[in-house]
Amino acid sequence: MADSKTFFAALPTEDIGPELMKKVTDWYTHITTSGQFARMKSSYNCYYGTGFTGNTSEIVKSGEQGELSLIKVNHFRNLIQHMLVMCTSNRPAMQARALNTDYKSQAQVILANGILDYYLKEKNLESHFKDATEIALVFGEGFVTLEWDSQLGEEYDIDPDTGETTFSGDLRYRTLTPIDVIKDLYLENVQDQEWLIIRYWKNKFSLAAKYPDLSEDILGLAVKSDEGTPINFFNRVSSGTELVPVYVLYAEKSDALPEG
């Protein structure tokens, strides 16, 4: 049972799940009842020319005898695209800097700059920054998450007992919309948040293979369109989809959670 005197992120494994889902439910209830999700969805419809704004890809006949052809011009998208070009025309200028002046620290700066350039160019991290900027212009916020995935990279070793392959690991990054980032309802700025819960979608068969001990529970999951949770902005969801939401908690180091 959760204890009101204990920080929810510090709860043991067997107790933290229900508390996390309560935070998720409260967040989606808030953005739905406050009209925040409706505003974001309206912006989505305007940007892509769909929904109640009218389809901008159609030519509609009008006039007494159908002699007129009417089209909708999406000025909203045009303005945002111009803003996007102005914001992203210059490449991100990330540069490592050493806190110390010794030779070893300076040499590590050269290596760090090379790694940054590699991930920006070769690993397409720069495109994720651009996508997040576009999302922010449309919805008000855009996010990029970086996490270490032990299943990426080159094959490193094979466990002789289980036969499982060990990989070298690599960074995995995702671009998220505001409805995929659950925050503390009482703090407005992201910088002030001590914890965040992100949501992304994963094939449940891949998850079951990764966590065989929980495979039966994972394969039994299903997305329901009547759950009342904003799944996406275009509401194309089927109970037969193989995708299921995965929630990940990030908590900063604090007095209540020294290790984060």
Tab-separated table of C-alpha atoms in Angstrom:
chain	number	residue	atom	x	y	z
A	1	MET	CA	0.000	0.000	0.000
A	2	ALA	CA	1.210	3.514	-0.833
A	3	ASP	CA	2.070	5.708	2.123
A	4	SER	CA	1.138	9.400	1.909
A	5	LYS	CA	4.242	10.164	3.936
A	6	THR	CA	6.509	8.583	1.311
A	7	PHE	CA	7.508	10.178	-1.993
A	8	PHE	CA	5.784	8.062	-4.639
A	9	ALA	CA	8.971	7.722	-6.730
A	10	ALA	CA	10.737	6.188	-3.729
A	11	LEU	CA	8.166	3.422	-3.271
A	12	PRO	CA	9.274	-0.214	-3.670
A	13	THR	CA	8.711	-1.995	-6.974
A	14	GLU	CA	5.574	-3.805	-5.839
A	15	ASP	CA	3.859	-0.532	-4.787
A	16	ILE	CA	5.035	2.032	-7.328
A	17	GLY	CA	3.024	0.765	-10.315
A	18	PRO	CA	-0.466	1.814	-9.117
A	19	GLU	CA	0.864	5.196	-7.957
A	20	LEU	CA	2.456	5.853	-11.348
A	21	MET	CA	-0.765	5.005	-13.158
A	22	LYS	CA	-2.672	7.303	-10.811
A	23	LYS	CA	-0.352	10.154	-11.879
A	24	VAL	CA	-0.961	9.226	-15.513
A	25	THR	CA	-4.756	9.111	-15.070
A	26	ASP	CA	-4.791	12.437	-13.213
A	27	TRP	CA	-2.739	14.053	-15.980
A	28	TYR	CA	-4.988	12.890	-18.810
A	29	THR	CA	-8.093	13.838	-16.851
A	30	HIS	CA	-6.635	17.315	-16.348
A	31	ILE	CA	-5.713	18.025	-19.975
A	32	THR	CA	-9.083	16.688	-21.130
A	33	THR	CA	-11.351	18.559	-18.690
A	34	SER	CA	-9.334	21.794	-18.832
A	35	GLY	CA	-9.644	22.008	-22.607
A	36	GLN	CA	-5.890	21.749	-23.137
A	37	PHE	CA	-6.152	18.613	-25.251
A	38	ALA	CA	-9.011	20.109	-27.279
A	39	ARG	CA	-6.856	23.154	-28.092
A	40	MET	CA	-3.929	20.967	-29.133
A	41	LYS	CA	-6.211	18.827	-31.283
A	42	SER	CA	-7.678	21.939	-32.888
A	43	SER	CA	-4.163	23.125	-33.694
A	44	TYR	CA	-3.400	19.694	-35.161
A	45	ASN	CA	-6.470	19.874	-37.397
A	46	CYS	CA	-5.580	23.360	-38.587
A	47	TYR	CA	-1.959	22.436	-39.261
A	48	TYR	CA	-2.766	19.325	-41.286
A	49	GLY	CA	-5.942	20.695	-42.867
A	50	THR	CA	-8.284	18.063	-41.471
A	51	GLY	CA	-11.258	17.848	-39.131
A	52	PHE	CA	-13.725	20.651	-38.627
A	53	THR	CA	-11.494	23.138	-40.458
A	54	GLY	CA	-12.240	21.391	-43.743
A	55	ASN	CA	-9.966	19.238	-45.842
A	56	THR	CA	-7.455	21.450	-47.663
A	57	SER	CA	-6.803	18.717	-50.234
A	58	GLU	CA	-10.345	18.858	-51.648
A	59	ILE	CA	-11.873	21.116	-54.279
A	60	VAL	CA	-15.531	21.832	-53.489
A	61	LYS	CA	-18.096	22.855	-56.066
A	62	SER	CA	-20.275	25.874	-55.297
A	63	GLY	CA	-22.526	28.411	-56.970
A	64	GLU	CA	-26.095	28.120	-58.188
A	65	GLN	CA	-25.126	25.710	-60.958
A	66	GLY	CA	-21.863	24.402	-59.534
A	67	GLU	CA	-19.907	26.810	-61.676
A	68	LEU	CA	-17.533	27.739	-58.844
A	69	SER	CA	-14.680	25.717	-57.391
A	70	LEU	CA	-13.696	26.462	-53.809
A	71	ILE	CA	-10.469	25.520	-52.084
A	72	LYS	CA	-9.137	26.141	-48.586
A	73	VAL	CA	-5.642	27.610	-48.272
A	74	ASN	CA	-3.797	26.549	-45.143
A	75	HIS	CA	-2.177	29.807	-44.018
A	76	PHE	CA	-1.718	28.389	-40.518
A	77	ARG	CA	0.623	25.663	-41.740
A	78	ASN	CA	2.413	28.080	-44.059
A	79	LEU	CA	3.189	30.483	-41.202
A	80	ILE	CA	4.440	27.711	-38.929
A	81	GLN	CA	6.602	26.253	-41.706
A	82	HIS	CA	8.222	29.668	-42.174
A	83	MET	CA	8.855	29.901	-38.436
A	84	LEU	CA	10.296	26.375	-38.461
A	85	VAL	CA	12.748	27.268	-41.215
A	86	MET	CA	13.874	30.364	-39.321
A	87	CYS	CA	14.339	28.367	-36.109
A	88	THR	CA	16.193	25.418	-37.632
A	89	SER	CA	18.135	26.954	-40.540
A	90	ASN	CA	21.258	27.020	-38.371
A	91	ARG	CA	22.462	23.623	-37.198
A	92	PRO	CA	22.673	22.985	-33.416
A	93	ALA	CA	26.033	24.270	-32.197
A	94	MET	CA	26.770	21.807	-29.406
A	95	GLN	CA	30.316	21.909	-28.117
A	96	ALA	CA	31.948	20.126	-25.198
A	97	ARG	CA	33.936	22.206	-22.730
A	98	ALA	CA	36.443	21.028	-20.143
A	99	LEU	CA	36.180	22.249	-16.560
A	100	ASN	CA	39.897	21.646	-16.028
A	101	THR	CA	42.907	22.777	-18.064
A	102	ASP	CA	45.009	19.617	-17.818
A	103	TYR	CA	45.981	17.669	-20.947
A	104	LYS	CA	43.696	14.692	-20.252
A	105	SER	CA	40.621	16.907	-19.916
A	106	GLN	CA	41.462	18.808	-23.105
A	107	ALA	CA	41.937	15.531	-25.003
A	108	GLN	CA	38.556	14.301	-23.780
A	109	VAL	CA	36.951	17.482	-25.169
A	110	ILE	CA	38.182	16.582	-28.660
A	111	LEU	CA	36.696	13.086	-28.316
A	112	ALA	CA	33.417	14.442	-26.920
A	113	ASN	CA	33.028	16.894	-29.811
A	114	GLY	CA	33.600	14.063	-32.266
A	115	ILE	CA	30.914	11.959	-30.566
A	116	LEU	CA	28.464	14.880	-30.596
A	117	ASP	CA	29.040	15.472	-34.303
A	118	TYR	CA	28.638	11.735	-35.013
A	119	TYR	CA	25.262	11.503	-33.280
A	120	LEU	CA	23.980	14.743	-34.791
A	121	LYS	CA	24.903	13.832	-38.372
A	122	GLU	CA	25.239	10.078	-38.689
A	123	LYS	CA	22.661	9.028	-36.090
A	124	ASN	CA	20.079	11.659	-37.169
A	125	LEU	CA	19.737	13.259	-33.734
A	126	GLU	CA	19.525	16.617	-35.503
A	127	SER	CA	16.343	15.525	-37.297
A	128	HIS	CA	14.744	14.712	-33.933
A	129	PHE	CA	15.540	18.235	-32.723
A	130	LYS	CA	13.872	19.636	-35.835
A	131	ASP	CA	10.815	17.423	-35.369
A	132	ALA	CA	10.533	18.494	-31.709
A	133	THR	CA	10.726	22.139	-32.786
A	134	GLU	CA	7.894	21.604	-35.263
A	135	ILE	CA	5.813	19.896	-32.571
A	136	ALA	CA	6.483	22.801	-30.202
A	137	LEU	CA	5.356	25.351	-32.791
A	138	VAL	CA	2.094	23.473	-33.341
A	139	PHE	CA	1.271	22.339	-29.791
A	140	GLY	CA	3.276	24.674	-27.562
A	141	GLU	CA	5.782	22.041	-26.364
A	142	GLY	CA	7.986	19.415	-27.971
A	143	PHE	CA	10.347	16.920	-26.360
A	144	VAL	CA	13.300	14.693	-27.239
A	145	THR	CA	14.270	11.892	-24.865
A	146	LEU	CA	17.634	10.148	-24.805
A	147	GLU	CA	18.087	6.839	-23.042
A	148	TRP	CA	20.549	3.966	-23.094
A	149	ASP	CA	19.224	0.851	-24.807
A	150	SER	CA	21.201	-2.304	-24.082
A	151	GLN	CA	19.578	-4.030	-27.079
A	152	LEU	CA	21.167	-1.677	-29.633
A	153	GLY	CA	24.660	-1.631	-31.038
A	154	GLU	CA	26.834	-4.474	-32.249
A	155	GLU	CA	26.814	-8.027	-30.927
A	156	TYR	CA	29.211	-8.164	-27.997
A	157	ASP	CA	28.930	-11.648	-26.528
A	158	ILE	CA	26.694	-14.718	-26.246
A	159	ASP	CA	25.760	-16.184	-22.879
A	160	PRO	CA	26.803	-19.884	-23.054
A	161	ASP	CA	24.122	-20.883	-20.527
A	162	THR	CA	21.075	-19.106	-21.966
A	163	GLY	CA	22.208	-18.526	-25.537
A	164	GLU	CA	21.121	-14.877	-25.293
A	165	THR	CA	23.114	-12.333	-27.266
A	166	THR	CA	24.632	-9.365	-25.453
A	167	PHE	CA	24.924	-6.132	-27.409
A	168	SER	CA	27.298	-3.214	-26.905
A	169	GLY	CA	24.343	-0.848	-26.384
A	170	ASP	CA	23.677	2.598	-27.804
A	171	LEU	CA	21.600	5.716	-27.318
A	172	ARG	CA	17.947	5.635	-28.304
A	173	TYR	CA	16.078	8.888	-28.758
A	174	ARG	CA	12.423	9.629	-29.300
A	175	THR	CA	10.463	12.719	-30.292
A	176	LEU	CA	7.387	13.208	-28.116
A	177	THR	CA	4.313	15.410	-28.171
A	178	PRO	CA	2.895	17.143	-25.056
A	179	ILE	CA	0.334	14.380	-24.472
A	180	ASP	CA	3.192	11.862	-24.173
A	181	VAL	CA	4.907	13.682	-21.294
A	182	ILE	CA	3.087	13.452	-17.955
A	183	LYS	CA	4.058	16.211	-15.530
A	184	ASP	CA	3.280	17.500	-12.055
A	185	LEU	CA	-0.029	19.351	-12.389
A	186	TYR	CA	1.013	22.056	-9.918
A	187	LEU	CA	4.214	23.121	-11.704
A	188	GLU	CA	3.948	24.997	-14.984
A	189	ASN	CA	7.581	25.041	-16.154
A	190	VAL	CA	9.262	21.840	-17.279
A	191	GLN	CA	12.509	23.067	-15.715
A	192	ASP	CA	10.865	23.015	-12.279
A	193	GLN	CA	9.645	19.439	-12.563
A	194	GLU	CA	11.286	16.948	-10.191
A	195	TRP	CA	9.790	14.006	-12.081
A	196	LEU	CA	8.379	13.213	-15.503
A	197	ILE	CA	6.620	10.185	-16.925
A	198	ILE	CA	6.983	9.660	-20.659
A	199	ARG	CA	4.751	7.489	-22.815
A	200	TYR	CA	5.751	5.768	-26.003
A	201	TRP	CA	4.263	2.924	-28.039
A	202	LYS	CA	5.823	-0.498	-28.438
A	203	ASN	CA	4.858	-3.721	-30.165
A	204	LYS	CA	3.639	-6.006	-27.386
A	205	PHE	CA	5.213	-9.068	-28.987
A	206	SER	CA	8.631	-7.392	-28.848
A	207	LEU	CA	8.033	-6.510	-25.198
A	208	ALA	CA	6.985	-10.067	-24.407
A	209	ALA	CA	10.170	-11.391	-25.988
A	210	LYS	CA	12.263	-8.923	-23.988
A	211	TYR	CA	10.523	-9.756	-20.691
A	212	PRO	CA	9.656	-13.483	-20.893
A	213	ASP	CA	8.683	-13.634	-17.207
A	214	LEU	CA	5.850	-11.174	-17.928
A	215	SER	CA	5.048	-12.332	-21.444
A	216	GLU	CA	1.585	-13.695	-20.598
A	217	ASP	CA	0.488	-10.425	-18.979
A	218	ILE	CA	1.992	-8.322	-21.794
A	219	LEU	CA	0.361	-10.326	-24.578
A	220	GLY	CA	-2.987	-9.951	-22.810
A	221	LEU	CA	-2.827	-6.148	-23.022
A	222	ALA	CA	-5.090	-4.320	-25.457
A	223	VAL	CA	-5.704	-0.680	-26.295
A	224	LYS	CA	-9.351	0.276	-25.918
A	225	SER	CA	-10.846	3.286	-27.663
A	226	ASP	CA	-13.328	3.862	-24.829
A	227	GLU	CA	-10.773	4.331	-22.035
A	228	GLY	CA	-11.067	8.120	-22.177
A	229	THR	CA	-7.305	8.610	-22.491
A	230	PRO	CA	-6.073	10.863	-25.313
A	231	ILE	CA	-4.192	8.265	-27.340
A	232	ASN	CA	-3.204	10.579	-30.175
A	233	PHE	CA	-4.454	13.631	-32.022
A	234	PHE	CA	-6.066	11.817	-34.929
A	235	ASN	CA	-8.038	9.202	-32.942
A	236	ARG	CA	-7.202	6.314	-35.262
A	237	VAL	CA	-7.080	3.474	-32.768
A	238	SER	CA	-8.274	-0.085	-32.904
A	239	SER	CA	-8.618	-2.591	-30.111
A	240	GLY	CA	-6.821	-5.034	-32.405
A	241	THR	CA	-3.580	-3.067	-32.586
A	242	GLU	CA	-0.353	-4.762	-31.540
A	243	LEU	CA	0.939	-1.514	-30.018
A	244	VAL	CA	0.645	-0.891	-26.293
A	245	PRO	CA	1.704	2.171	-24.246
A	246	VAL	CA	4.913	1.967	-22.234
A	247	TYR	CA	5.399	4.433	-19.366
A	248	VAL	CA	8.868	5.401	-18.091
A	249	LEU	CA	9.465	7.434	-14.923
A	250	TYR	CA	12.334	9.919	-14.680
A	251	ALA	CA	13.012	11.474	-11.279
A	252	GLU	CA	15.769	13.912	-10.378
A	253	LYS	CA	18.120	13.346	-7.484
A	254	SER	CA	16.690	15.010	-4.386
A	255	ASP	CA	16.625	14.724	-0.620
A	256	ALA	CA	13.596	12.446	-0.942
A	257	LEU	CA	15.285	10.355	-3.659
A	258	PRO	CA	19.094	10.644	-3.300
A	259	GLU	CA	19.901	8.323	-6.224
A	260	GLY	CA	17.233	9.639	-8.552
